XYZ file of C-alpha atoms in Angstrom:
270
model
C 0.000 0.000 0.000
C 2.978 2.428 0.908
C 4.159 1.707 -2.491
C 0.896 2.496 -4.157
C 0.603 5.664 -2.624
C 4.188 6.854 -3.618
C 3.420 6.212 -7.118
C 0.196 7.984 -7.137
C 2.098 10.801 -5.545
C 4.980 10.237 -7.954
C 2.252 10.973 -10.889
C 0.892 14.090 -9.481
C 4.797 15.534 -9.392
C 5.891 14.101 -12.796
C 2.222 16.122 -14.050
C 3.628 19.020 -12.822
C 7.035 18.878 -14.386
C 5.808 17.799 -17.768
C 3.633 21.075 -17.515
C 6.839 23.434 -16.204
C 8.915 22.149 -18.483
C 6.560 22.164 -21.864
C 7.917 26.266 -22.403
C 11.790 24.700 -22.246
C 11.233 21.474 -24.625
C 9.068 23.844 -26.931
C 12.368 25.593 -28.833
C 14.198 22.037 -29.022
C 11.371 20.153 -31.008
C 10.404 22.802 -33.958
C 12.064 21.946 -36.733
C 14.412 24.622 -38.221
C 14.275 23.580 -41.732
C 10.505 23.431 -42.335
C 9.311 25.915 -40.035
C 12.156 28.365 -42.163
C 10.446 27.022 -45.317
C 6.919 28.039 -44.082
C 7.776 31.615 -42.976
C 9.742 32.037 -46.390
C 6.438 31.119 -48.093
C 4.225 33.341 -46.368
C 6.546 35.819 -46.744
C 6.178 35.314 -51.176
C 2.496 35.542 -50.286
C 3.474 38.673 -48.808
C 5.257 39.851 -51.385
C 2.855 38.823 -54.278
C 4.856 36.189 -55.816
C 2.787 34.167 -56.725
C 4.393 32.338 -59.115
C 6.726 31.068 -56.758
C 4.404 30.421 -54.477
C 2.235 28.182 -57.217
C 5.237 26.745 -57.741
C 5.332 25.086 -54.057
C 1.339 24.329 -53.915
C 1.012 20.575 -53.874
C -0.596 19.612 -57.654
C -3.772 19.079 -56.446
C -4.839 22.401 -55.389
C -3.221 24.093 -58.344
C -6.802 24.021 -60.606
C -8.063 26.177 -57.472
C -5.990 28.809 -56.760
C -5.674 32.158 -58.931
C -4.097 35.243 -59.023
C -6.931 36.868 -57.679
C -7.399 34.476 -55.004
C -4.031 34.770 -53.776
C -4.359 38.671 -54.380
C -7.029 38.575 -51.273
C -5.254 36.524 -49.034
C -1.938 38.408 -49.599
C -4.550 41.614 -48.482
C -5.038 40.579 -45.412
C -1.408 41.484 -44.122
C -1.416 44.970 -42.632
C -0.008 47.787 -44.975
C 3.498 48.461 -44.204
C 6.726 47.263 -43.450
C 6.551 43.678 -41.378
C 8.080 44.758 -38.217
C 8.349 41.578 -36.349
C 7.696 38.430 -37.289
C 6.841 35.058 -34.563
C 6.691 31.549 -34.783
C 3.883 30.715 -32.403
C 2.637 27.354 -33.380
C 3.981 24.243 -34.644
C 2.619 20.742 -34.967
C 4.280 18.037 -36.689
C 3.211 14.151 -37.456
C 4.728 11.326 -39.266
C 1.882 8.563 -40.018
C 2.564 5.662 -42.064
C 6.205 7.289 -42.989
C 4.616 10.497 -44.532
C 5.876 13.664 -42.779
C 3.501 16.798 -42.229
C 3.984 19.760 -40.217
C 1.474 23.026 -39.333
C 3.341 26.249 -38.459
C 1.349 29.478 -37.608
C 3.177 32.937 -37.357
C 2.309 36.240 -35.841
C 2.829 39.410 -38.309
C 3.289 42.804 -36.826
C 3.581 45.935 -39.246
C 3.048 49.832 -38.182
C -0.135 48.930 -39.146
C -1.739 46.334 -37.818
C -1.041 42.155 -37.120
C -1.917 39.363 -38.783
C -1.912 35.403 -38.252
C -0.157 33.431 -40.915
C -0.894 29.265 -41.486
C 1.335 26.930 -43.353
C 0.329 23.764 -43.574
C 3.214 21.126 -45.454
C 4.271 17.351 -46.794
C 7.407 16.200 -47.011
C 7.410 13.865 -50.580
C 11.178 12.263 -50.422
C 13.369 15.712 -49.692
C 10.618 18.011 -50.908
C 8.500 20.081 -49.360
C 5.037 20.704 -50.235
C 2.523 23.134 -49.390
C -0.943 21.702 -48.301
C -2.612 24.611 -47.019
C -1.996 28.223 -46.046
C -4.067 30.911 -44.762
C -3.784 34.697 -43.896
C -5.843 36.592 -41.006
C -5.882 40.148 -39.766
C -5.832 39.968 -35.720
C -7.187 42.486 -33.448
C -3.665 42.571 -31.772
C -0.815 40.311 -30.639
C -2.070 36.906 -29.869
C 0.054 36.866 -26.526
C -2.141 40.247 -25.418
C -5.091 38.787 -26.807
C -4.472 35.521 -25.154
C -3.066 36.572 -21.835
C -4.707 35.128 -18.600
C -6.755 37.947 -16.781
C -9.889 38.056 -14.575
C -11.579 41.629 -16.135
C -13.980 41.345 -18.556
C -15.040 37.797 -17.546
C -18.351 35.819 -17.464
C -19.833 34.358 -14.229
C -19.114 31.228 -16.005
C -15.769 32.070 -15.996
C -15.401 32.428 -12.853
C -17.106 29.481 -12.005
C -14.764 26.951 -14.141
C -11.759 28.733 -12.776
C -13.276 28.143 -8.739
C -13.920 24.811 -9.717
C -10.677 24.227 -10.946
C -8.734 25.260 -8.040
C -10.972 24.119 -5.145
C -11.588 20.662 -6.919
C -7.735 19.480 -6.608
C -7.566 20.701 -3.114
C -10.826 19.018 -2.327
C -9.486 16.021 -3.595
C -6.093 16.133 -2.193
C -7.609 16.367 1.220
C -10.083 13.036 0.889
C -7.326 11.374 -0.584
C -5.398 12.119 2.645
C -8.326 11.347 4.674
C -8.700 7.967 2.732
C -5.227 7.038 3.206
C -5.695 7.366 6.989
C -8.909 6.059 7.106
C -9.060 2.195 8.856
C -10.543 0.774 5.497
C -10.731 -3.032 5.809
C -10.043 -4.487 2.488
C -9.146 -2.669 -1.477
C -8.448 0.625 0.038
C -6.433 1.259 -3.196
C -9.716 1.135 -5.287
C -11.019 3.732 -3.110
C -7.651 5.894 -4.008
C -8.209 5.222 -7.553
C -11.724 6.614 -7.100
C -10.865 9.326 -5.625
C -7.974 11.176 -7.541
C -9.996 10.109 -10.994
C -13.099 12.964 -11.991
C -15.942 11.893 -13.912
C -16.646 14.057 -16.567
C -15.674 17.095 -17.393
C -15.916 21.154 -18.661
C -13.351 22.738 -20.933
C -13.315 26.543 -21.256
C -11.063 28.412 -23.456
C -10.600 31.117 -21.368
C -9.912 33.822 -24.406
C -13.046 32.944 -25.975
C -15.224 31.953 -23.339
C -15.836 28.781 -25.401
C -16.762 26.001 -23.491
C -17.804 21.804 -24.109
C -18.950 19.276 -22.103
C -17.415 15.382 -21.714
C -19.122 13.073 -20.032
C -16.744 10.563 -20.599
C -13.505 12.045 -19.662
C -11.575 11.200 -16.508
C -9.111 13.702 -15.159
C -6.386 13.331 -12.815
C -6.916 15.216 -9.454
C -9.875 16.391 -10.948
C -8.756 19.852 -12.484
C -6.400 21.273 -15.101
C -4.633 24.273 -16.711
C -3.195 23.836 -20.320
C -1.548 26.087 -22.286
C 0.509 25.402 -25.406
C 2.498 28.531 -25.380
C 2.051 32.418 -24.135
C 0.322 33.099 -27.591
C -2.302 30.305 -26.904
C -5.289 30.556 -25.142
C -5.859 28.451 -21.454
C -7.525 26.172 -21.662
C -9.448 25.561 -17.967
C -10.793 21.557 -17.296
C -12.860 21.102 -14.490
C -14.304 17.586 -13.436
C -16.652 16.054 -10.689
C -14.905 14.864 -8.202
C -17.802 11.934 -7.510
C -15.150 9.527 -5.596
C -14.022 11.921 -3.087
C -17.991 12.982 -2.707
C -18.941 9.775 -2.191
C -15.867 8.417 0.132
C -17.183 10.868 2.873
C -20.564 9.354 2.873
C -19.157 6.072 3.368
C -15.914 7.165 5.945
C -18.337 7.261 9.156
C -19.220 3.652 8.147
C -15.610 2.251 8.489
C -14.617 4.664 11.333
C -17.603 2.993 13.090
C -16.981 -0.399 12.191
C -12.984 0.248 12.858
C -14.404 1.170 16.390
C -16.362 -1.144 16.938
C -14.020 -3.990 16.180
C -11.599 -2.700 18.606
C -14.031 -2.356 21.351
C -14.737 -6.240 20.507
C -11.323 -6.875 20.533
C -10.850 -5.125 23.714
C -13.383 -7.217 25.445
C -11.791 -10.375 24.181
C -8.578 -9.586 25.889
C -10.790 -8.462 29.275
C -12.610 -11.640 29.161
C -9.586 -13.734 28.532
């Protein structure tokens, strides 16, 4: 049992480094080579040439795009001189051998920002364009997307007292639990307790929210981010273990009394 409890307490620290240290691995695993490629291509885009940037388009999409189309994306970078330019997305995948990769860049000009997408294939050593998109922004996304309480919903503020008080709620039946006098299985009652059932996401930019009713989450709560240009992302869950572990504690204190009231009268009578 003292085992099982320092690996459930292992997990809960090894959570919380994974999630300090996501900002420090972030750098390390975007690759340099494609995510140069993509900001070179919006930057054509950019700079209305368009026949190099046909020239990277995978085949497919080649009957679709025009000049003029292109023409109206290209519009949607602010006038002027591109000030500053950020990576501040990257996803890559390689299924079944084939490498793809989505990079996302923030535009700043005296003007105005903008949001740039590159979506790409790697086909033996080239690469290929899949997708790309341009967006005006009403600002930097790390302004935008910065955590703060004015402005908020009451179901903001809800999610975000849920998803403090839940952990702590948790991490005080689980202590409870542990020195509870529980017969027999008191690890299933653990188990029970740290695990949620179901769940609410709120992006906390957007106000956004969804429902899973199927979702379990570890000590019942969470705060994601995938950079400090992404929105948080707030997950709250019902802690129903821990609720129903304190309707059932009195039981086993009671029994744990009584038996050593019996076995106190046994030794008496003996």
């Amino acid at each position: 049992m003292r085992n099982f409890i320092k690996a459930i307490l292992l997990m809960a620290l090894l959570s919380i480094s994974a999630f300090a240290s996501a900002g420090f691995l972030e750098d390390k695993l975007i690759p340099k080579e494609e995510s140069a490629f993509a900001r070179d291509y919006l930057q054509h885009v950019h700079d209305n040439d368009f026949s190099y940037v046909k020239s990277k388009l995978d085949p497919e999409l080649l009957p679709t795009v025009t000049d003029d189309n292109l023409l109206r994306i290209s519009a949607y970078f602010p006038g002027g001189e591109i000030l500053s330019t950020e990576l501040i997305g990257s996803q890559v995948n390689i299924i079944n051998g084939v490498w793809t990769g989505n990079f996302t860049f923030e535009y700043h000009t005296k003007y105005g920002w903008a949001v740039g997408f590159v979506a790409l294939k790697r086909i033996d050593a080239e690469l290929i364009v899949t997708a790309f998109s341009v967006h005006k922004a009403n600002g930097s996304q790390e302004e935008l997307n910065r955590f703060t309480l004015s402005g908020k919903s009451v179901l903001h503020y809800l999610v975000l007292i849920a998803t403090v008080c839940i952990p702590l709620f948790i991490l005080v039946t689980l202590i409870a639990c542990i020195k509870t006098p529980i017969p027999k299985r008191k690890w299933l009652w653990i188990v029970f307790i740290i695990l949620s059932v179901g769940a609410i996401q709120m992006n906390w930019t957007s106000g956004e929210y969804r429902l899973n009713l199927l979702q379990f989450q570890l000590f019942g709560a969470a705060l994601m981010t995938m950079s400090k240009y992404a929105p948080c992302v707030l997950t709250a869950g019902f802690p129903l273990g821990a609720i129903l572990f304190w309707f059932w504690r009195p039981k086993y204190v009671a029994a744990a009394k009584a038996l050593k009231q019996a076995e106190a009268g046994v030794t008496l009578v003996n």
